[in-house]
Coordinates of C-alpha atoms (C1' of nucleotides) in Angstrom, one line a residue:
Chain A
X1 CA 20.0 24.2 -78.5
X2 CA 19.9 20.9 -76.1
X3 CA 21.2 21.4 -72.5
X4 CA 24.4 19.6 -72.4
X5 CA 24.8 19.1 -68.4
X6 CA 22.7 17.2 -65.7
X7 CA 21.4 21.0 -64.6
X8 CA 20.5 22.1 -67.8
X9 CA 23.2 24.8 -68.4
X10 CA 25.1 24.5 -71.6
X11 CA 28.9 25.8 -70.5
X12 CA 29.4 28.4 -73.4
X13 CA 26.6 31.0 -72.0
X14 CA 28.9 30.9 -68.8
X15 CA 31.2 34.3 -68.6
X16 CA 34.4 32.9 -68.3
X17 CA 36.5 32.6 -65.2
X18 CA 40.5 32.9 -64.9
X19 CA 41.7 29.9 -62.6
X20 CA 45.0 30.5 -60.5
X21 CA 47.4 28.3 -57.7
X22 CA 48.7 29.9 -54.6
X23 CA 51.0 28.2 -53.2
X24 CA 51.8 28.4 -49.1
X25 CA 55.3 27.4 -49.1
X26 CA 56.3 26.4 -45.5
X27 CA 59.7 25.9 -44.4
X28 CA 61.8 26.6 -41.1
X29 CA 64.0 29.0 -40.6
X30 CA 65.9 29.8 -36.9
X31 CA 63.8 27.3 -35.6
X32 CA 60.5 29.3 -36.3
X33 CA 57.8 28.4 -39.3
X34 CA 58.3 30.8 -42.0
X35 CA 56.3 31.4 -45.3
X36 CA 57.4 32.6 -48.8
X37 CA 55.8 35.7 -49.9
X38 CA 56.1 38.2 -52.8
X39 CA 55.8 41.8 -53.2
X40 CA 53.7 43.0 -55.5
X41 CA 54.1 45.9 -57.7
X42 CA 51.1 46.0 -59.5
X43 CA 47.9 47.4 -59.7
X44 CA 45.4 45.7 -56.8
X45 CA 47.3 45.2 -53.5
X46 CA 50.6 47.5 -54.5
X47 CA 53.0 47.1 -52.1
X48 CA 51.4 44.2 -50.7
X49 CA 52.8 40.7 -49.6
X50 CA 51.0 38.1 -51.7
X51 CA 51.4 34.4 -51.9
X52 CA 53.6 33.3 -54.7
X53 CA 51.6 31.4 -57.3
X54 CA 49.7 32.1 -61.0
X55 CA 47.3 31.0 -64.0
X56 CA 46.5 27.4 -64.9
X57 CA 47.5 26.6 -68.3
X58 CA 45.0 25.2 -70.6
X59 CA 47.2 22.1 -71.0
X60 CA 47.8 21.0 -67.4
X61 CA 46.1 19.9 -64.4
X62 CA 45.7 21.9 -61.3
X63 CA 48.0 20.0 -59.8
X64 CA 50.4 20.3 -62.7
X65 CA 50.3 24.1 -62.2
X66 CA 51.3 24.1 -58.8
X67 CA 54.0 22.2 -59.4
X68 CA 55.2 24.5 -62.1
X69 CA 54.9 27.3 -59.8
X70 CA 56.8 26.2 -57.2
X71 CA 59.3 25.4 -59.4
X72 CA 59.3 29.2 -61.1
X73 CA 59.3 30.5 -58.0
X74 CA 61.6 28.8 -55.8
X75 CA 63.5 26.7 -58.1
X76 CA 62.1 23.1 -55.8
X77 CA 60.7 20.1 -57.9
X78 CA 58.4 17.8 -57.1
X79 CA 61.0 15.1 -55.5
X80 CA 62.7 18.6 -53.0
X81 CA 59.0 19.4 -51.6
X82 CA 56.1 18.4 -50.7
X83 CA 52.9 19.9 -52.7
X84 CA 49.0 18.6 -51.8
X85 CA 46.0 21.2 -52.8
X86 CA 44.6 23.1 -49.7
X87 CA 41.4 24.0 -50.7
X88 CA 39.6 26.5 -53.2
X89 CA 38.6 29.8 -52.8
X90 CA 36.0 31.4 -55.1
X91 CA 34.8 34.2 -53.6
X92 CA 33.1 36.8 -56.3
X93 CA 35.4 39.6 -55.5
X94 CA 38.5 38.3 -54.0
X95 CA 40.1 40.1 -57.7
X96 CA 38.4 43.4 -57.6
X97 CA 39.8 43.1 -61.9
X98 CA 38.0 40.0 -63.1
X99 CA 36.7 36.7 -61.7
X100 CA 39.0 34.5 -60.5
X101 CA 38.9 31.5 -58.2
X102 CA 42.4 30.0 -57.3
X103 CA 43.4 26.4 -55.8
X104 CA 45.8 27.2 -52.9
X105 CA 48.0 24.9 -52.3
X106 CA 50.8 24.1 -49.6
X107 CA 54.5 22.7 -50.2
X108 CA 56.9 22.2 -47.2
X109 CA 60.6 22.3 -47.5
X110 CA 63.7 21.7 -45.8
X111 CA 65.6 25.1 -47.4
X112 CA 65.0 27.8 -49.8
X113 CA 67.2 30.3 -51.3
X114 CA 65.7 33.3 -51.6
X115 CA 66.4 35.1 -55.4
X116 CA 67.3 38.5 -54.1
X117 CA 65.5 41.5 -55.2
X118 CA 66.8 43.1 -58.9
X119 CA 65.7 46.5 -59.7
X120 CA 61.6 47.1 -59.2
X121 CA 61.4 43.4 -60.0
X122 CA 58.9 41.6 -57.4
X123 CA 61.3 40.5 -54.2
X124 CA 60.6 37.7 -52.5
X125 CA 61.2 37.3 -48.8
X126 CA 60.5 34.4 -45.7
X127 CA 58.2 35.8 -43.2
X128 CA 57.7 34.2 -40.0
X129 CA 54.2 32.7 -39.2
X130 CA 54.1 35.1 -35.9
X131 CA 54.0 38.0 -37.8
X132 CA 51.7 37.6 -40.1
X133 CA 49.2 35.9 -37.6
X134 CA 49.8 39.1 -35.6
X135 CA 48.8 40.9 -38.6
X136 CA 52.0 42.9 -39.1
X137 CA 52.3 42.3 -42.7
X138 CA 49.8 43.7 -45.3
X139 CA 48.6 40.7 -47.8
X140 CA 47.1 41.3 -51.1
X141 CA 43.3 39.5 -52.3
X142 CA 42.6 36.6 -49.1
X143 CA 45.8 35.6 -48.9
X144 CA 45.5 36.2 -45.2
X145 CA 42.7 33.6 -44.8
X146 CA 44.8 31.1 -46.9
X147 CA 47.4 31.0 -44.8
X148 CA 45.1 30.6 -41.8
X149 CA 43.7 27.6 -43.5
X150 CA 46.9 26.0 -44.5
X151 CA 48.6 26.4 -41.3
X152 CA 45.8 24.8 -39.5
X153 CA 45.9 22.1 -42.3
X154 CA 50.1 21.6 -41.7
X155 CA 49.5 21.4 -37.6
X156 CA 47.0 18.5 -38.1
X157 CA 48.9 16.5 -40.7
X158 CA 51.6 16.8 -38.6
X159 CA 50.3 14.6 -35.7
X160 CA 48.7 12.3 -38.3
X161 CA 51.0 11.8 -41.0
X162 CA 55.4 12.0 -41.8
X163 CA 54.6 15.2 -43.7
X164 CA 57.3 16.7 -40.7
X165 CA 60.3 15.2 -42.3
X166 CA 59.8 17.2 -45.2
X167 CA 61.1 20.1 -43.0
X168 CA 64.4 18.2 -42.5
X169 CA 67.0 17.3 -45.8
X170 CA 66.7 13.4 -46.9
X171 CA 68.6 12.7 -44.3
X172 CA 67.9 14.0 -40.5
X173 CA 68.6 13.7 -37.0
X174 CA 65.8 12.7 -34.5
X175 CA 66.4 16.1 -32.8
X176 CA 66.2 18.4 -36.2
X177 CA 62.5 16.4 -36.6
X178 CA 61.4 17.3 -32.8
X179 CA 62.6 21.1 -33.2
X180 CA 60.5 21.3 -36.4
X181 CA 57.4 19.9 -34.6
X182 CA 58.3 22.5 -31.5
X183 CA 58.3 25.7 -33.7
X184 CA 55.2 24.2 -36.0
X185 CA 53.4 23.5 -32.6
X186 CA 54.4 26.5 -30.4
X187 CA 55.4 23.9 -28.0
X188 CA 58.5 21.8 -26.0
X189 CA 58.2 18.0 -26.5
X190 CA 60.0 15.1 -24.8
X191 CA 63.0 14.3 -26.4
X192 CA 62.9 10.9 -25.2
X193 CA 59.6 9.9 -26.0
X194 CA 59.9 11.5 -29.1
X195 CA 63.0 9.8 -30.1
X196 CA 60.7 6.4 -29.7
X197 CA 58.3 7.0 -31.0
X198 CA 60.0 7.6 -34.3
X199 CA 61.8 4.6 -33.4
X200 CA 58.9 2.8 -33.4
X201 CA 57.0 4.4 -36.3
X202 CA 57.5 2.4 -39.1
X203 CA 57.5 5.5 -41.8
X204 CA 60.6 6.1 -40.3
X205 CA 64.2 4.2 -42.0
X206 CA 67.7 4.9 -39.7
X207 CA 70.3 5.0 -41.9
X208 CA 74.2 4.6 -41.3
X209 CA 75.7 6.0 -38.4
X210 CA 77.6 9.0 -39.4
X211 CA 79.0 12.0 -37.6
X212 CA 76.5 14.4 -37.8
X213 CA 77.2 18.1 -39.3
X214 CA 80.2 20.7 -38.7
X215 CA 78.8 23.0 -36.2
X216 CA 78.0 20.8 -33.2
X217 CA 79.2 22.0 -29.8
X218 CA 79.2 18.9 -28.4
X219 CA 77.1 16.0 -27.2
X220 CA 76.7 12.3 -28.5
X221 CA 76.4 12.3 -32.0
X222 CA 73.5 11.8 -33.6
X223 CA 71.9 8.7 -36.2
X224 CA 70.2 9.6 -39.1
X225 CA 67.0 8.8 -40.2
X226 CA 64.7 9.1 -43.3
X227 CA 61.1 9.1 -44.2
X228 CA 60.9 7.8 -47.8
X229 CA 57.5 8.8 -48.2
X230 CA 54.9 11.3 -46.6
X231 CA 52.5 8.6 -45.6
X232 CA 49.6 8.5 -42.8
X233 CA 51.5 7.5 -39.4
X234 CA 50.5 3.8 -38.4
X235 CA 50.5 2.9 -34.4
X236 CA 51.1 6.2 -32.6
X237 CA 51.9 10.0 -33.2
X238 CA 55.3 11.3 -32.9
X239 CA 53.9 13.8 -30.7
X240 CA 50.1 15.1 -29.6
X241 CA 49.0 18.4 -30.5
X242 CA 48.0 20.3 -27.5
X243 CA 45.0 22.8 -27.2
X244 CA 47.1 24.4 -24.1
X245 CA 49.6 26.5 -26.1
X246 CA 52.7 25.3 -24.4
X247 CA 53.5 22.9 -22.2
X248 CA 56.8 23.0 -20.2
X249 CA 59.2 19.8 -20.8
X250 CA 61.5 18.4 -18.1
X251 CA 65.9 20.1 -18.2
X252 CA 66.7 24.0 -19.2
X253 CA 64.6 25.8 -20.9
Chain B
X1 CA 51.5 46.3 -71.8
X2 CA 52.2 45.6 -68.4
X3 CA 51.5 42.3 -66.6
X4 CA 49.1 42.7 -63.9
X5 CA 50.1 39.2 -62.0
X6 CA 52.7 38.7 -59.7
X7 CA 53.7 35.9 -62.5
X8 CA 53.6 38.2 -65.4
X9 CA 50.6 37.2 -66.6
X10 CA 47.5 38.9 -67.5
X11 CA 44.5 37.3 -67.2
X12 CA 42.8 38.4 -70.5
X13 CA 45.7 36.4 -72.3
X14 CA 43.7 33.2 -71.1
X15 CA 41.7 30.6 -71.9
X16 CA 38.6 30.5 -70.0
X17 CA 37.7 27.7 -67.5
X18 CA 34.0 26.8 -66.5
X19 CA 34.1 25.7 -63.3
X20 CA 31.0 23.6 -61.8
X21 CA 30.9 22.3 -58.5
X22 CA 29.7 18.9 -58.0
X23 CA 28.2 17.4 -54.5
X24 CA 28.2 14.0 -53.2
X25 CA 25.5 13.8 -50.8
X26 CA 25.8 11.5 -48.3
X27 CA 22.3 10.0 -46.4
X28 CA 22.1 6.5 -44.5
X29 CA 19.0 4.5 -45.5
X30 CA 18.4 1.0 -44.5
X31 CA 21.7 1.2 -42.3
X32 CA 23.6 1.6 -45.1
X33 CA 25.5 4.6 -46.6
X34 CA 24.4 5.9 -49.6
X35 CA 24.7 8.7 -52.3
X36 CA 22.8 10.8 -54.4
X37 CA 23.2 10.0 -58.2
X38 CA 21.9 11.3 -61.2
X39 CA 21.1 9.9 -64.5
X40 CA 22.8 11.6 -67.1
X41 CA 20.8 12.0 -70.5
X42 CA 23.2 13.7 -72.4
X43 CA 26.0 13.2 -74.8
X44 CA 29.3 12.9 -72.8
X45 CA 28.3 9.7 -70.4
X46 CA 25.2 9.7 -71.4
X47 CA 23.5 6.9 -70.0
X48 CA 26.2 7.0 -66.7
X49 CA 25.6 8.3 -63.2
X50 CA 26.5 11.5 -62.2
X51 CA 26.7 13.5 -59.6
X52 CA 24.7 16.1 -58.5
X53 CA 26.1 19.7 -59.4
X54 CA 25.6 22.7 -62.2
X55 CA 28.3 25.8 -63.1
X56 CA 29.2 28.4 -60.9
X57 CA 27.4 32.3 -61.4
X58 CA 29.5 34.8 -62.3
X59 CA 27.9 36.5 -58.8
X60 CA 27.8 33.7 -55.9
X61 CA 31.0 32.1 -54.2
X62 CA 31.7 28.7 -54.3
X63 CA 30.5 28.1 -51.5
X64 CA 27.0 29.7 -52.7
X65 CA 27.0 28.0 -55.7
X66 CA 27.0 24.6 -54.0
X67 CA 24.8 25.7 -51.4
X68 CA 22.5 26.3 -54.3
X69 CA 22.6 23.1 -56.3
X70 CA 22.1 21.4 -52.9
X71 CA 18.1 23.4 -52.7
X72 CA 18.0 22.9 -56.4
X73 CA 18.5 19.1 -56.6
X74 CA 17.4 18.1 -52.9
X75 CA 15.4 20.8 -51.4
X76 CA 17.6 20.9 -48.6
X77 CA 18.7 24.1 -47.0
X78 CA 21.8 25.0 -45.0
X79 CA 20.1 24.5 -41.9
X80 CA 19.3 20.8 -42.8
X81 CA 22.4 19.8 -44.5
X82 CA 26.2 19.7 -43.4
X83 CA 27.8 20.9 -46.7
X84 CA 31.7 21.2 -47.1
X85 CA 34.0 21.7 -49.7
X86 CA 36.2 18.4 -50.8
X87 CA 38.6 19.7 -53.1
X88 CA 38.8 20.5 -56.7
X89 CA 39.4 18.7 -59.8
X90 CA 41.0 19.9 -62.8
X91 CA 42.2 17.8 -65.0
X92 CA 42.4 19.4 -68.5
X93 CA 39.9 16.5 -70.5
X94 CA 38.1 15.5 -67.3
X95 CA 35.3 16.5 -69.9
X96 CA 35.8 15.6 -72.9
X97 CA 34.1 19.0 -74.4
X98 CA 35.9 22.1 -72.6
X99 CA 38.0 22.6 -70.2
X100 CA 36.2 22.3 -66.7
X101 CA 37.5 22.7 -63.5
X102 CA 35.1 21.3 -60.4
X103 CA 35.1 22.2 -56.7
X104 CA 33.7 18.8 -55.2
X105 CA 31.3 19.3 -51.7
X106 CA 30.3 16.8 -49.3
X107 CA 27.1 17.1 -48.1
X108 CA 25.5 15.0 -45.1
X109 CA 21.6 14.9 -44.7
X110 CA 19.6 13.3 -42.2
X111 CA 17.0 12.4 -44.9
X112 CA 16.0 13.1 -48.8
X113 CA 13.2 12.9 -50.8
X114 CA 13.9 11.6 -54.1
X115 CA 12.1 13.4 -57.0
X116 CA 10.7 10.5 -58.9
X117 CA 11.5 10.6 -62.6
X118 CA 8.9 12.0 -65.2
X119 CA 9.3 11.0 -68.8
X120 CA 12.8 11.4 -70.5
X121 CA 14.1 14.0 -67.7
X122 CA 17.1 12.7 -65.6
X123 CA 16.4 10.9 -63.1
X124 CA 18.1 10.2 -59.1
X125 CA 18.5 7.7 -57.2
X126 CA 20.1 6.6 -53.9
X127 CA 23.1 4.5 -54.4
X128 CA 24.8 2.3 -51.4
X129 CA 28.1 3.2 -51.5
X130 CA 29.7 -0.4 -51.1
X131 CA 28.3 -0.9 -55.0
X132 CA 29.9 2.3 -55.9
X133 CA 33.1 1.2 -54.6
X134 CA 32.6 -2.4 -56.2
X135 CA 32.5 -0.8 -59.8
X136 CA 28.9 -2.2 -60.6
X137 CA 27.8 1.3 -61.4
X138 CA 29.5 3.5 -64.3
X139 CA 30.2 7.1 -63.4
X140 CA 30.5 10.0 -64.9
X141 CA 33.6 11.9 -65.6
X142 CA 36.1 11.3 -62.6
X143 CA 33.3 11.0 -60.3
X144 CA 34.6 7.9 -59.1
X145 CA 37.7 9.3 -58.0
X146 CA 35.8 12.2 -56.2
X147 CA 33.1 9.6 -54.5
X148 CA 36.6 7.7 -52.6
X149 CA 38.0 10.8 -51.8
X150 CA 34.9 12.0 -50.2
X151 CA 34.1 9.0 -48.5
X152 CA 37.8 8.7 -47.1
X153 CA 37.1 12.4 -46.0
X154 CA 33.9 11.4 -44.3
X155 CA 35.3 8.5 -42.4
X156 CA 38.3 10.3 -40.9
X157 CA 35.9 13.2 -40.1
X158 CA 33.2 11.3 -38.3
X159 CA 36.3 10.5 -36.0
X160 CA 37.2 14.1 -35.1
X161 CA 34.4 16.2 -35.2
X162 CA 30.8 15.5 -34.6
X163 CA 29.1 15.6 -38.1
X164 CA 28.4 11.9 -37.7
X165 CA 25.1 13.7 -35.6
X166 CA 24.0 15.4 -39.3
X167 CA 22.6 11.9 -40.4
X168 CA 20.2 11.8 -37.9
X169 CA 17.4 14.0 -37.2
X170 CA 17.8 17.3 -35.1
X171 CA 17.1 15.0 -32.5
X172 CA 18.2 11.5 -32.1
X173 CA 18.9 8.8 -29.9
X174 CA 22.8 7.7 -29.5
X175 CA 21.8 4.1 -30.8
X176 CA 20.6 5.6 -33.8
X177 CA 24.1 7.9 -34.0
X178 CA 25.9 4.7 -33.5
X179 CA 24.1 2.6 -36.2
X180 CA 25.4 5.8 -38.4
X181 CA 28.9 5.3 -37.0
X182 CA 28.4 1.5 -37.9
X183 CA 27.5 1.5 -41.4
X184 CA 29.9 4.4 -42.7
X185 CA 32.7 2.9 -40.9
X186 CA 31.2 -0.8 -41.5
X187 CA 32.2 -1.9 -38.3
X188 CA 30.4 -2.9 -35.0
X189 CA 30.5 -0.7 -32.0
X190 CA 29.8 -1.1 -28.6
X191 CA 27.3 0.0 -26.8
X192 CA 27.9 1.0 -23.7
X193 CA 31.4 2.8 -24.3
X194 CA 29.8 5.0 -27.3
X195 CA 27.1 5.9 -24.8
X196 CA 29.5 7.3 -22.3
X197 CA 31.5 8.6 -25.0
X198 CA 28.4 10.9 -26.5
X199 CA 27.2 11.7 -23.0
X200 CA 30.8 12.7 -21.9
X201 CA 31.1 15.2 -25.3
X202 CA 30.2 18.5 -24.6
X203 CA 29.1 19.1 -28.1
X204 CA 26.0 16.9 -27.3
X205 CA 23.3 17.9 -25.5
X206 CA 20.5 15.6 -23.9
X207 CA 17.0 17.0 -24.4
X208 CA 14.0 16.7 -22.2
X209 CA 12.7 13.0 -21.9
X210 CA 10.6 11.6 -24.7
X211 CA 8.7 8.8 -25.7
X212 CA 10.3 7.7 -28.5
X213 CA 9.3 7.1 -32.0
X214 CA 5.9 4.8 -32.5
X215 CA 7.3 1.6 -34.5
X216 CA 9.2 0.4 -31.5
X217 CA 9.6 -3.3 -30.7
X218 CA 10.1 -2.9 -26.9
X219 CA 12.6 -2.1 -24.9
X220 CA 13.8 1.6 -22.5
X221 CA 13.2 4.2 -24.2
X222 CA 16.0 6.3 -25.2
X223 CA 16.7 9.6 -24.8
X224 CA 16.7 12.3 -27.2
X225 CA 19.7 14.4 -27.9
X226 CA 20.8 17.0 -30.0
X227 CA 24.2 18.0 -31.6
X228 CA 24.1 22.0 -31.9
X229 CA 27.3 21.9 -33.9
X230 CA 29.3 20.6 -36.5
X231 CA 32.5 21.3 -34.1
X232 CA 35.5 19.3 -34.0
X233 CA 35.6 16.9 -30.5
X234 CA 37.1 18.1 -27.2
X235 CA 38.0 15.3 -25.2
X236 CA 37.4 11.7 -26.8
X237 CA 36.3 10.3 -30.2
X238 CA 32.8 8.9 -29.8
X239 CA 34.4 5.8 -30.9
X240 CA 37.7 5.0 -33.0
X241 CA 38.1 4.1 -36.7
X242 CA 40.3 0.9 -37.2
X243 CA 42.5 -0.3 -39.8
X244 CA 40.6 -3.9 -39.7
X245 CA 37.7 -3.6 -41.4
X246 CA 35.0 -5.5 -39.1
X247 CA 35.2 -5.9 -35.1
X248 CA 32.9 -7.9 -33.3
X249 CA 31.2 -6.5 -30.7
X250 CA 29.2 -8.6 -27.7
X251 CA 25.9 -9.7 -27.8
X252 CA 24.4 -11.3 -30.7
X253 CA 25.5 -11.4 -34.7
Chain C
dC1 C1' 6.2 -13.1 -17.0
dC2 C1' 9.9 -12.6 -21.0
dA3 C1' 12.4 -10.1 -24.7
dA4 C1' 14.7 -6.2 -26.1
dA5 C1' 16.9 -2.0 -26.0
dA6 C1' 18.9 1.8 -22.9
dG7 C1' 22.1 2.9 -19.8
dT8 C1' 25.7 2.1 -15.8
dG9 C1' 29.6 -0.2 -13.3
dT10 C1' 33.8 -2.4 -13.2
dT11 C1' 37.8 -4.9 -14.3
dT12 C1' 41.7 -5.5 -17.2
dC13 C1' 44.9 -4.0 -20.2
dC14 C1' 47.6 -0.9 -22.7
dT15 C1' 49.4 3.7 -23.8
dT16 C1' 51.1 7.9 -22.5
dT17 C1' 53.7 10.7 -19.6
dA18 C1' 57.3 12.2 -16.8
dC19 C1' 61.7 11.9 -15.6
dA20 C1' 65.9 9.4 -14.0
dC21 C1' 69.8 7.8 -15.9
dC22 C1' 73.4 6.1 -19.0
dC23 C1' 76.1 7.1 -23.5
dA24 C1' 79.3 9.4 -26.7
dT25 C1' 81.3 13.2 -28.1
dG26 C1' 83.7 18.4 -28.2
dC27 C1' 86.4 21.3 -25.6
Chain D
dG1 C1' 87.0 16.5 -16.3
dC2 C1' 82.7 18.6 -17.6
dA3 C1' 79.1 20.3 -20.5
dT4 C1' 76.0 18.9 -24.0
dG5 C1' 72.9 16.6 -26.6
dG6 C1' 71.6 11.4 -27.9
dG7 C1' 69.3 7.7 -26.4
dT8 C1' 67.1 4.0 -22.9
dG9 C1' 64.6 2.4 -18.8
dT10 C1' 60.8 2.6 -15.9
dA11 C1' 57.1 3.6 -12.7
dA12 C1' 52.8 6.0 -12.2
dA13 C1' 48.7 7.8 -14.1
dG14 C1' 45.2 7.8 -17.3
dG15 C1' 42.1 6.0 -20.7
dA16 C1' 40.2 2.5 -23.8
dA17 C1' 38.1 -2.1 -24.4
dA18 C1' 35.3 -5.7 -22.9
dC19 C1' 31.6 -7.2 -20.7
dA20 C1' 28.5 -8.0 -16.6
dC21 C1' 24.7 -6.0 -14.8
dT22 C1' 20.7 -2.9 -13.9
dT23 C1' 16.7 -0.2 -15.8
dT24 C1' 12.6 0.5 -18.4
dT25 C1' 9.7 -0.3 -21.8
dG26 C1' 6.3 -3.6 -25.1
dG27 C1' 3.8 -7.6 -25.5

DNA sequence: CCAAAAGTGTTTCCTTTACACCCATGC
DNA sequence: GCATGGGTGTAAAGGAAACACTTTTGG
């Protein structure tokens, strides 16, 4: 039989691989970065927080699947959060069962509403960033290292890029953006120069005035702004990621 | 019996995947960019370029497996390569004869030694880039797509980390780091300020004093340096990326 | 000597930073 | 009024860009 690739390899001797998506699904919660994760109750890991996620179908692109998994799994389409591939991770053994390599990828959104947990059924819960970098929380295969990745991934798009907004609802007040950046960064920023700087950015649309939500204490009310689309930033950052964890900004603390 | 996967799923229910990995390696020659290519000789493309790559063992990583393909199709090694995983491609007829997913690498080499092509076997070549992107060569697959995204992953990297120094040999002079800077980006740089900027970097190193290379026109010497790392850069870019594409710098041109 | 490339100094300009201050609202 | 957060002004500090100039070689 002819070789059928460039190397010489024709695909059918290959043993077969199962292909999966994880999915990182950051959002904030009590102004800290939280992550979805999912019991499991099987076999490898028992008992163990894993990241939601699952097989590729034969009939849909990698991208495809994550999409459909977010959507099982949290109920959020395509147009609620934001979904880009991470990277790959094909380690020999990461499944002790079989080969499997899985595309993680990440997905950022403004709320999520947990399913609670029914019977022995898997539960899902939010677990804050903290803890698991801390390493208080047991995860399943290299989940860990995943999350590592993708949180390194979110901090960096964040200075470059509007990804941040997907934190916020369509519509969002210069100060919900900032705390998002605060709790992603582990750090205080200027409000003011914040608040220009998205002024100036032009990924960033006001909208109508409008009094801002119910629960407000006091305080000029806010404008509202939008990001139509998660786009590189043009002219400057809202903020700069420091290497110095935290940095002390100007009023109360 | 009972799923095994947080999703329900068990992974003997599915279709297999091959998975390859494919690498664009990146060299400069004749102060231009270019990229390894391979003649395919077989039925789906045949006649196209491809890239360089071959399936994934059932026993190495992916990270393994590219690592390999690199010494098989190069003879380069880890220590004389920058390799780096891209991201993966899956769409379900990317080719046309099974379903194959891909886990694209970047590779960077300082220089390569093309095998020359012996009877019907495939053969390589170096392509410049700019007629990749001008579409006066016919890829493979979605090779095309994975070339742009590798080359936009290149440029923003050469920006933020120092992997710009991989092009050149383990030692090098800054001019000939610039030139490298100058043809990836296609842009002029000057001088003077990417001098200071690489001297001021601690992930460069000057090395002792040396007379440099024979076919020299005239002109001081440079010194030699050395780049231990492939580390993202602490204080300043060696020089920024801009949105236009060419900048004139002083002097003549 | 001159040409050419390496390397340094310096000025100008622009951005970032820090923080003072005013604005608009709830209580 | 007063507290609170929204939003603007601005001066000082820092860094990048442009380019003149010095150094060191080959011919």
């Amino acid at each position: 039989m002819q070789p059928v690739s460039p190397s010489g390899y024709d695909p059918r001797e290959f043993p077969p691989f199962a292909v999966t998506v994880d999915i990182v699904v950051f959002t904030i919660l009590h102004d800290a970065l939280h992550v979805l994760l999912i019991e499991r109750g099987q076999d490898p890991f028992e008992g163990c927080m894993a990241l939601p996620g699952g097989f590729v179908r034969p009939d849909e692109s990698l991208d495809e699947a994550a999409a459909r998994e977010l959507e099982e799994e949290t109920g959020l389409t395509k147009k609620e959060a934001y979904l880009e591939q991470l990277r790959t991770y094909g380690a020999p053994y990461r499944d002790p069962r079989m080969r499997v390599i899985t595309s993680a990828y990440w997905a950022v959104c403004s709320s999520l509403v947990i399913p609670e947990a029914g019977g022995d059924a898997a539960f899902a819960l939010l677990a804050p960033m903290s803890e698991i970098e801390s390493g208080s929380i047991s995860l399943a295969f290299d989940h860990r290292d995943i999350l590592q990745d993708a949180l390194e991934r979110l901090r960096g798009k964040l200075e470059y890029t509007s990804v941040g907004a997907r934190f916020c609802p369509p519509e969002f007040t210069i100060s919900s953006l900032r705390r998002a950046y605060e709790a992603i960064w582990e750090t205080r920023l200027d409000p003011g120069n914040f608040h220009r700087n998205v002024q100036r950015s032009p990924s960033f649309k006001k909208v109508r005035r409008k009094p801002a939500v119910v629960g407000r204490k006091g305080g000029r009310p806010a404008s509202l702004w939008t990001a139509p689309k998660v786009e590189p930033l043009t002219s400057a950052p809202l903020a700069r990621r420091h290497k110095s964890p935290m940095r002390p900004a100007r009023g109360s603390d």
